Amino acid sequence: NAGVTQTPKFRVLKTGQSMTLLCAQDMNHEYMYWYRQDPGMGLRLIHYSVGEGTTAKGEVPDGYNVSRLKKQNFLLGLESAAPSQTSVYFCASRKLSYNEQFFGPGTRLTVL
Amino acid sequence: KQEVTQIPAALSVPEGENLVLNCSFTDSAIYNLQWFRQDPGKGLTSLLLIQSSQREQTSGRLNASLDKSSGRSTLYIAASQPGDSATYLCAVSSNTGKLIFGQGTTLQVKP
């Protein structure tokens, strides 16, 4: 099992550009999450999904959109990137029946 | 609003020492508590998960305890090794499954 994988690993954007981060898991987990990690702020929840076709806002959702068209994939979109979105983005997943989250390796995004 | 605090922010110890990392939370109505390890530039690795009904969990040289009433958890590392050098994060979960993280303790174990 690959577990939770994230694509791409690194990305540099200019202000105003758009991009999509892909998270994939092969553990048949129902729940998926997107976090961002910033120095001094810790990890904060952006959006999450409790199943295919459903999404919900987390603590810091502004400027991001998400989609969960397939159970194994969770996409995070930035429509118009801003320097404040420079961060490391982590995806996580877990089973419905057991609340232990498993994390991907992260995507380091820089917005110039 | 749940807040999670980890003290100390950084810790440096010689190899072989036993050490304790602390985590406190403000709202005792948690579903479980999870300890993670994060190596520089890497993702999070789950170390231990303690359900709210449990007092402790053990895995190898690691032992995590939970005292819900006082809002505290400790991660005990026995006989520390240089390979234990990393940032350790604790996170508490409500019954909705959302995790609230502390800011971590960065541990350096010197040979």
XYZ file of N, CA and C in Angstrom:
669
model
N 0.836 -1.206 0.000
C 0.000 0.000 0.000
C 0.866 1.249 0.000
N 0.506 2.226 -0.855
C 1.245 3.478 -0.878
C 0.813 4.394 0.268
N -0.369 4.161 0.842
C -0.864 5.020 1.914
C -1.470 6.280 1.325
N -1.041 7.434 1.837
C -1.520 8.728 1.363
C -0.409 9.378 0.538
N -0.718 9.718 -0.698
C 0.265 10.363 -1.567
C -0.240 11.732 -1.984
N 0.697 12.648 -2.229
C 0.354 14.011 -2.616
C 1.154 14.412 -3.854
N 0.484 15.132 -4.745
C 1.110 15.621 -5.975
C 0.759 17.086 -6.171
N 1.696 17.985 -6.489
C 3.144 17.758 -6.580
C 3.804 17.839 -5.208
N 5.099 17.644 -5.124
C 5.852 17.789 -3.878
C 6.252 19.245 -3.649
N 6.556 19.949 -4.703
C 6.961 21.356 -4.628
C 6.287 22.124 -5.766
N 6.019 23.417 -5.506
C 5.462 24.246 -6.566
C 5.717 25.698 -6.214
N 6.074 26.479 -7.257
C 6.214 27.923 -7.107
C 5.205 28.586 -8.040
N 4.386 29.477 -7.490
C 3.379 30.190 -8.268
C 3.626 31.690 -8.187
N 3.106 32.384 -9.174
C 3.064 33.841 -9.095
C 1.686 34.247 -8.579
N 1.625 35.386 -7.926
C 0.349 35.901 -7.409
C -0.687 35.940 -8.526
N -1.875 35.398 -8.229
C -2.954 35.391 -9.195
C -3.075 34.110 -10.001
N -2.042 33.290 -10.008
C -2.119 32.022 -10.731
C -2.986 31.032 -9.959
N -3.430 30.006 -10.681
C -4.248 28.974 -10.039
C -3.527 27.637 -10.110
N -3.902 26.742 -9.205
C -3.350 25.394 -9.249
C -4.225 24.452 -8.422
N -4.033 23.165 -8.645
C -4.745 22.131 -7.909
C -3.751 21.162 -7.308
N -3.927 20.888 -6.013
C -3.131 19.880 -5.317
C -3.969 18.614 -5.242
N -3.299 17.476 -5.541
C -4.004 16.207 -5.535
C -3.571 15.353 -4.347
N -4.541 14.798 -3.660
C -4.296 13.831 -2.594
C -4.967 12.521 -2.982
N -4.237 11.419 -2.849
C -4.803 10.106 -3.150
C -4.484 9.149 -2.006
N -5.464 8.301 -1.662
C -5.228 7.280 -0.635
C -5.782 5.952 -1.127
N -5.035 4.886 -0.778
C -5.422 3.552 -1.243
C -5.866 2.666 -0.092
N -6.328 3.286 1.002
C -6.727 2.532 2.192
C -8.241 2.435 2.337
N -8.966 2.896 1.316
C -10.424 2.860 1.334
C -11.014 3.664 2.502
N -10.314 4.750 2.862
C -10.778 5.588 3.964
C -11.924 6.485 3.534
N -12.883 6.662 4.450
C -14.037 7.503 4.150
C -13.718 8.992 4.318
N -12.949 9.334 5.354
C -12.686 10.729 5.673
C -11.352 11.172 5.062
N -11.332 12.396 4.532
C -10.089 13.001 4.040
C -10.032 14.461 4.455
N -8.806 14.959 4.669
C -8.595 16.293 5.226
C -7.484 17.005 4.475
N -7.572 18.330 4.420
C -6.474 19.180 3.969
C -6.096 20.132 5.101
N -4.787 20.154 5.428
C -4.237 21.064 6.443
C -3.152 21.926 5.789
N -2.879 23.057 6.429
C -1.696 23.821 6.102
C -0.868 23.982 7.365
N 0.457 23.990 7.181
C 1.371 24.122 8.318
C 2.246 25.346 8.110
N 2.194 26.250 9.061
C 2.955 27.493 8.994
C 3.757 27.675 10.277
N 4.964 28.233 10.179
C 5.779 28.464 11.381
C 5.023 29.308 12.400
N 5.021 28.845 13.635
C 4.362 29.589 14.707
C 2.860 29.417 14.767
N 2.266 28.773 13.741
C 0.802 28.602 13.705
C 0.396 27.143 13.838
N 1.346 26.246 13.668
C 1.004 24.827 13.721
C 0.228 24.382 12.498
N -0.428 23.240 12.610
C -1.268 22.732 11.528
C -2.700 23.197 11.728
N -3.289 23.680 10.654
C -4.664 24.157 10.714
C -5.483 23.517 9.591
N -6.717 23.144 9.918
C -7.592 22.450 8.980
C -8.196 23.430 7.984
N -8.067 23.108 6.687
C -8.608 23.971 5.630
C -10.016 23.514 5.240
N -10.111 22.299 4.745
C -11.378 21.675 4.372
C -11.279 20.189 4.676
N -12.442 19.544 4.749
C -12.439 18.115 4.931
C -13.641 17.495 4.218
N -13.603 16.156 4.123
C -14.675 15.435 3.438
C -14.984 14.166 4.218
N -16.271 13.913 4.418
C -16.672 12.712 5.147
C -17.099 11.602 4.201
N -16.994 11.842 2.905
C -17.324 10.803 1.933
C -17.353 11.376 0.530
N -17.423 10.471 -0.434
C -17.462 10.870 -1.845
C -18.608 11.845 -2.089
N -18.282 12.961 -2.740
C -19.298 13.940 -3.087
C -19.642 14.929 -1.998
N -19.005 14.830 -0.840
C -19.294 15.758 0.262
C -18.026 16.468 0.707
N -18.139 17.758 1.012
C -17.024 18.523 1.557
C -17.553 19.487 2.608
N -16.653 19.951 3.479
C -17.046 20.897 4.527
C -15.860 21.789 4.850
N -16.163 22.982 5.386
C -15.107 23.943 5.723
C -14.475 23.608 7.059
N -13.173 23.894 7.120
C -12.446 23.758 8.368
C -12.210 25.106 8.997
N -11.066 25.262 9.605
C -10.732 26.470 10.349
C -10.337 27.640 9.456
N -9.627 27.363 8.351
C -9.114 28.423 7.479
C -9.448 28.153 6.013
N -10.727 28.190 5.617
C -11.117 27.785 4.264
C -11.010 28.863 3.178
N -10.877 30.134 3.593
C -10.948 31.213 2.606
C -9.806 31.139 1.600
N -10.172 31.282 0.306
C -9.183 31.253 -0.771
C -8.934 29.869 -1.343
N -9.616 28.863 -0.787
C -9.436 27.484 -1.231
C -10.784 26.872 -1.614
N -10.741 25.946 -2.589
C -11.915 25.117 -2.855
C -11.465 23.669 -2.938
N -12.385 22.761 -2.716
C -12.065 21.340 -2.699
C -13.120 20.559 -3.462
N -12.717 19.357 -3.888
C -13.679 18.445 -4.505
C -13.302 17.013 -4.191
N -14.330 16.188 -4.019
C -14.131 14.760 -3.719
C -15.057 13.977 -4.656
N -14.636 13.861 -5.907
C -15.453 13.167 -6.904
C -15.307 11.661 -6.803
N -14.138 11.210 -6.344
C -13.902 9.787 -6.132
C -13.485 9.581 -4.684
N -13.815 8.452 -4.121
C -13.530 8.186 -2.721
C -12.042 8.283 -2.420
N -11.213 7.866 -3.366
C -9.787 7.799 -3.082
C -9.057 9.123 -3.302
N -9.714 10.118 -3.886
C -9.033 11.367 -4.216
C -9.698 12.569 -3.558
N -8.861 13.518 -3.144
C -9.359 14.766 -2.540
C -8.503 15.886 -3.127
N -9.127 16.805 -3.862
C -8.402 17.860 -4.551
C -8.548 19.181 -3.820
N -7.453 19.912 -3.718
C -7.465 21.252 -3.123
C -7.087 22.258 -4.200
N -7.956 23.230 -4.443
C -7.722 24.218 -5.479
C -7.478 25.607 -4.930
N -6.553 26.304 -5.583
C -6.332 27.719 -5.305
C -6.681 28.448 -6.592
N -7.736 29.245 -6.591
C -8.188 29.898 -7.816
C -7.319 31.098 -8.181
N -6.892 31.868 -7.190
C -6.069 33.049 -7.420
C -5.081 33.150 -6.262
N -3.899 32.555 -6.463
C -2.947 32.411 -5.363
C -2.466 33.760 -4.835
N -2.281 33.803 -3.503
C -1.772 34.994 -2.829
C -0.537 34.622 -2.013
N 0.380 35.566 -1.771
C 1.573 35.257 -0.965
C 1.230 34.656 0.405
N 0.075 35.019 0.964
C -0.326 34.474 2.272
C -0.622 32.975 2.210
N -0.716 32.419 1.011
C -0.960 30.991 0.861
C 0.336 30.196 0.715
N 1.455 30.874 0.828
C 2.741 30.179 0.915
C 2.750 29.355 2.190
N 2.942 28.036 2.044
C 2.799 27.150 3.188
C 3.185 25.737 2.765
N 3.161 24.841 3.731
C 3.264 23.411 3.436
C 1.878 22.815 3.647
N 1.391 22.114 2.637
C 0.036 21.562 2.663
C 0.107 20.048 2.872
N -0.676 19.583 3.840
C -0.733 18.165 4.146
C -2.144 17.648 3.948
N -2.211 16.455 3.384
C -3.465 15.737 3.263
C -3.445 14.585 4.269
N -4.607 14.233 4.784
C -4.721 13.117 5.716
C -6.016 12.368 5.442
N -6.051 11.119 5.900
C -7.275 10.334 5.749
C -7.458 9.419 6.946
N -8.681 8.941 7.114
C -8.956 7.990 8.199
C -10.222 7.212 7.869
N -10.364 6.098 8.567
C -11.571 5.298 8.414
C -12.720 5.946 9.190
N -13.929 5.675 8.756
C -15.117 6.151 9.451
C -15.162 5.614 10.880
N -14.749 4.361 11.045
C -14.955 3.679 12.312
C -13.812 3.866 13.309
N -12.709 4.494 12.883
C -11.572 4.618 13.803
C -10.866 5.936 13.558
N -10.798 6.774 14.607
C -10.342 8.137 14.436
C -8.835 8.295 14.558
N -8.088 7.574 13.728
C -6.643 7.778 13.647
C -6.327 8.269 12.240
N -5.730 9.462 12.154
C -5.460 10.051 10.855
C -4.065 9.686 10.369
N -3.979 9.442 9.054
C -2.718 9.107 8.404
C -2.403 10.205 7.387
N -1.175 10.689 7.439
C -0.795 11.864 6.673
C 0.054 11.541 5.458
N -0.092 12.390 4.433
C 0.776 12.342 3.271
C 2.079 13.084 3.533
N 3.009 13.083 2.559
C 4.332 13.684 2.753
C 4.358 15.194 2.616
N 3.277 15.798 2.141
C 3.207 17.252 2.065
C 3.565 17.815 0.703
N 3.038 19.021 0.443
C 3.373 19.811 -0.747
C 3.846 21.178 -0.273
N 5.049 21.541 -0.691
C 5.588 22.852 -0.306
C 5.272 23.847 -1.414
N 4.426 24.823 -1.092
C 3.979 25.811 -2.080
C 4.518 27.187 -1.723
N 5.112 27.832 -2.713
C 5.578 29.213 -2.566
C 4.843 30.087 -3.572
N 4.254 31.176 -3.080
C 3.564 32.123 -3.955
C 4.345 33.439 -3.930
N 4.838 33.833 -5.088
C 5.673 35.035 -5.175
C 4.836 36.265 -5.507
N -13.326 27.449 22.753
C -12.532 26.946 21.645
C -11.345 26.148 22.189
N -11.180 24.953 21.652
C -10.090 24.090 22.127
C -8.737 24.680 21.763
N -7.831 24.702 22.720
C -6.454 25.119 22.468
C -5.520 24.052 23.018
N -4.468 23.776 22.257
C -3.503 22.750 22.639
C -2.128 23.400 22.758
N -1.463 23.138 23.872
C -0.162 23.746 24.148
C 0.853 22.656 24.433
N 2.031 22.816 23.853
C 3.095 21.857 24.110
C 4.301 22.588 24.706
N 4.781 22.036 25.806
C 5.934 22.600 26.498
C 6.907 21.480 26.825
N 8.249 21.681 26.581
C 8.843 22.902 26.032
C 8.744 22.940 24.512
N 9.068 24.074 23.917
C 9.071 24.180 22.461
C 10.263 23.450 21.860
N 11.362 23.396 22.618
C 12.557 22.705 22.143
C 13.252 22.063 23.336
N 13.934 20.956 23.056
C 14.574 20.185 24.119
C 15.808 19.506 23.537
N 16.916 19.598 24.261
C 18.148 18.954 23.835
C 18.651 18.084 24.980
N 18.887 16.806 24.711
C 19.303 15.881 25.759
C 20.427 15.005 25.238
N 21.263 14.480 26.137
C 22.280 13.516 25.705
C 21.658 12.151 25.477
N 22.268 11.399 24.596
C 21.794 10.054 24.281
C 21.674 9.208 25.548
N 20.609 8.415 25.606
C 20.428 7.505 26.726
C 19.492 8.026 27.804
N 19.206 9.326 27.788
C 18.319 9.886 28.809
C 16.880 9.481 28.562
N 16.134 9.348 29.657
C 14.682 9.217 29.588
C 14.102 10.623 29.609
N 13.056 10.867 28.798
C 12.526 12.226 28.751
C 11.012 12.220 28.633
N 10.433 13.361 28.986
C 8.980 13.527 28.973
C 8.621 14.778 28.189
N 7.706 14.621 27.246
C 7.161 15.752 26.500
C 5.734 15.990 26.983
N 5.379 17.249 27.133
C 4.089 17.598 27.706
C 3.130 18.207 26.696
N 1.857 17.903 26.867
C 0.795 18.443 26.026
C -0.385 18.759 26.939
N -0.931 19.972 26.818
C -2.113 20.323 27.605
C -3.195 20.859 26.671
N -4.441 20.655 27.069
C -5.571 21.104 26.264
C -6.619 21.727 27.178
N -7.373 22.680 26.625
C -8.253 23.496 27.460
C -9.638 22.895 27.660
N -10.114 22.085 26.712
C -11.453 21.501 26.802
C -11.311 19.989 26.985
N -11.783 19.485 28.114
C -11.594 18.064 28.428
C -12.533 17.146 27.644
N -13.474 17.728 26.895
C -14.421 16.911 26.117
C -13.789 16.467 24.808
N -12.777 15.615 24.922
C -12.097 15.134 23.724
C -12.525 13.711 23.427
N -12.368 13.328 22.161
C -12.694 11.967 21.727
C -11.469 11.080 21.837
N -10.330 11.611 21.420
C -9.065 10.920 21.599
C -7.919 11.914 21.454
N -6.708 11.439 21.703
C -5.513 12.260 21.579
C -4.483 11.452 20.808
N -3.824 12.113 19.873
C -2.868 11.429 19.011
C -1.515 12.125 19.097
N -0.446 11.343 19.218
C 0.923 11.853 19.164
C 1.518 11.500 17.810
N 2.183 12.516 17.211
C 2.821 12.348 15.911
C 4.302 12.704 16.015
N 5.050 12.160 15.065
C 6.451 12.551 14.881
C 6.570 13.176 13.495
N 7.346 14.270 13.406
C 7.594 14.902 12.112
C 9.082 15.151 11.955
N 9.679 14.527 10.942
C 11.073 14.779 10.616
C 11.151 15.993 9.685
N 12.279 16.716 9.689
C 12.388 17.942 8.886
C 12.029 17.714 7.428
N 11.130 18.522 6.902
C 10.743 18.433 5.502
C 9.879 17.235 5.152
N 9.384 16.542 6.180
C 8.602 15.326 5.936
C 7.183 15.478 6.463
N 6.384 14.451 6.225
C 5.028 14.426 6.738
C 4.980 13.964 8.174
N 3.771 13.747 8.675
C 3.557 13.332 10.058
C 3.390 11.817 10.128
N 4.039 11.226 11.106
C 3.907 9.790 11.349
C 3.189 9.600 12.675
N 2.105 8.851 12.653
C 1.359 8.599 13.879
C 2.154 7.670 14.785
N 2.315 8.073 16.045
C 3.053 7.263 17.022
C 2.104 6.484 17.923
N 1.202 7.201 18.543
C 0.292 6.588 19.503
C -1.035 7.329 19.458
N -2.114 6.579 19.657
C -3.438 7.171 19.782
C -4.050 6.666 21.076
N -4.539 7.592 21.899
C -5.181 7.236 23.164
C -6.648 7.623 23.077
N -7.529 6.663 23.237
C -8.959 6.965 23.284
C -9.273 7.669 24.601
N -10.361 8.409 24.624
C -10.704 9.193 25.815
C -10.947 8.317 27.037
N -11.303 7.043 26.820
C -11.570 6.131 27.931
C -10.300 5.455 28.454
N -9.176 5.675 27.762
C -7.925 5.031 28.145
C -7.053 5.972 28.964
N -6.123 5.387 29.710
C -5.203 6.184 30.524
C -3.815 6.254 29.882
N -3.462 5.186 29.126
C -2.141 5.203 28.515
C -2.073 4.212 27.361
N -1.057 4.433 26.504
C -0.746 3.528 25.406
C 0.765 3.410 25.319
N 1.221 2.225 24.928
C 2.660 1.970 24.843
C 2.999 1.385 23.484
N 4.152 1.819 22.957
C 4.684 1.230 21.741
C 6.196 1.288 21.825
N 6.806 0.132 22.054
C 8.263 0.084 22.167
C 8.771 0.945 23.308
N 9.646 1.905 22.989
C 10.221 2.793 24.024
C 9.316 4.002 24.319
N 8.174 4.055 23.687
C 7.269 5.186 23.862
C 6.091 4.806 24.747
N 5.738 5.732 25.641
C 4.552 5.552 26.465
C 3.827 6.881 26.546
N 2.557 6.886 26.179
C 1.763 8.109 26.256
C 0.683 7.926 27.307
N 0.496 8.945 28.132
C -0.550 8.923 29.139
C -1.556 10.030 28.871
N -2.742 9.850 29.410
C -3.801 10.834 29.226
C -4.547 11.029 30.535
N -4.676 12.292 30.958
C -5.487 12.654 32.115
C -6.487 13.687 31.625
N -7.667 13.222 31.251
C -8.671 14.122 30.687
C -9.102 15.194 31.664
N -9.267 14.811 32.926
C -9.810 15.757 33.908
C -8.904 16.959 34.094
N -7.597 16.750 34.000
C -6.660 17.869 34.149
C -6.244 18.446 32.807
N -6.694 17.838 31.702
C -6.372 18.348 30.375
C -4.911 18.183 30.008
N -4.346 17.002 30.340
C -2.921 16.814 30.093
C -2.620 15.455 29.508
N -1.573 15.436 28.681
C -1.016 14.193 28.181
C 0.497 14.311 28.210
N 1.171 13.187 28.441
C 2.622 13.177 28.384
C 3.073 12.066 27.448
N 4.171 12.313 26.758
C 4.832 11.296 25.935
C 6.187 11.027 26.576
N 6.361 9.812 27.038
C 7.601 9.385 27.696
C 8.425 8.602 26.690
N 9.680 9.016 26.509
C 10.604 8.315 25.627
C 11.721 7.750 26.488
N 11.855 6.449 26.474
C 12.885 5.794 27.289
C 14.166 5.625 26.485
N 15.282 5.760 27.175
C 16.610 5.495 26.586
C 16.733 6.162 25.217
N 16.666 7.486 25.203
C 16.626 8.228 23.936
C 17.854 7.950 23.061
N 17.625 8.017 21.753
C 18.662 7.757 20.748
C 18.716 8.929 19.770
N 19.850 9.143 19.112
C 19.923 10.236 18.125
C 18.836 10.147 17.058
N 18.429 8.936 16.714
C 17.361 8.740 15.732
C 16.003 9.215 16.209
N 15.867 9.531 17.493
C 14.615 10.070 18.019
C 14.503 11.572 17.761
N 15.566 12.184 17.279
C 15.555 13.627 17.006
C 14.512 13.945 15.939
N 13.562 14.804 16.295
C 12.441 15.139 15.412
C 11.560 16.126 16.162
N 10.495 16.578 15.509
C 9.467 17.363 16.176
C 8.305 16.452 16.521
N 7.854 16.562 17.758
C 6.750 15.730 18.244
C 5.521 16.614 18.431
N 4.426 16.190 17.810
C 3.186 16.956 17.832
C 2.106 16.158 18.537
N 1.314 16.833 19.371
C 0.123 16.187 19.891
C -1.091 16.876 19.297
N -2.157 16.119 19.163
C -3.394 16.649 18.588
C -4.573 16.000 19.292
N -5.586 16.801 19.605
C -6.790 16.268 20.228
C -7.925 16.290 19.223
N -8.823 15.350 19.369
C -9.937 15.198 18.442
C -11.250 15.249 19.198
N -12.200 15.964 18.608
C -13.562 15.907 19.122
C -14.272 14.725 18.455
N -15.527 14.506 18.776
C -16.230 13.368 18.179
C -16.551 13.588 16.697
N -16.316 14.807 16.183
C -16.487 15.052 14.748
C -15.240 14.619 13.972
N -14.167 14.295 14.694
C -12.963 13.812 14.035
C -11.946 14.861 13.671
N -12.285 16.139 13.879
C -11.318 17.174 13.538
C -10.206 17.211 14.582
N -8.975 17.356 14.100
C -7.820 17.421 14.984
C -7.415 18.875 15.240
N -7.132 19.176 16.503
C -6.549 20.456 16.884
C -5.147 20.163 17.376
N -4.162 20.792 16.722
C -2.760 20.481 16.984
C -2.120 21.480 17.933
N -1.158 20.982 18.716
C -0.225 21.854 19.398
C 0.869 22.253 18.410
N 1.754 23.150 18.862
C 2.791 23.638 17.959
C 4.045 22.778 17.967
N 4.070 21.776 18.814
C 5.148 20.808 18.755
C 6.305 21.084 19.694
N 7.033 20.016 19.999
C 8.299 20.096 20.728
C 9.380 19.533 19.826
N 10.414 20.335 19.560
C 11.525 19.874 18.727
C 12.592 19.272 19.623
N 12.842 18.006 19.430
C 13.770 17.245 20.269
C 15.072 16.998 19.522
N 16.165 17.258 20.201
C 17.491 16.903 19.684
C 18.150 15.987 20.693
N 18.550 14.801 20.242
C 19.263 13.858 21.086
C 20.707 13.810 20.602
N 21.622 14.221 21.475
C 23.029 14.324 21.078
C 23.766 13.021 21.366
N 24.586 12.572 20.419
C 25.344 11.318 20.629
C 26.354 11.466 21.770
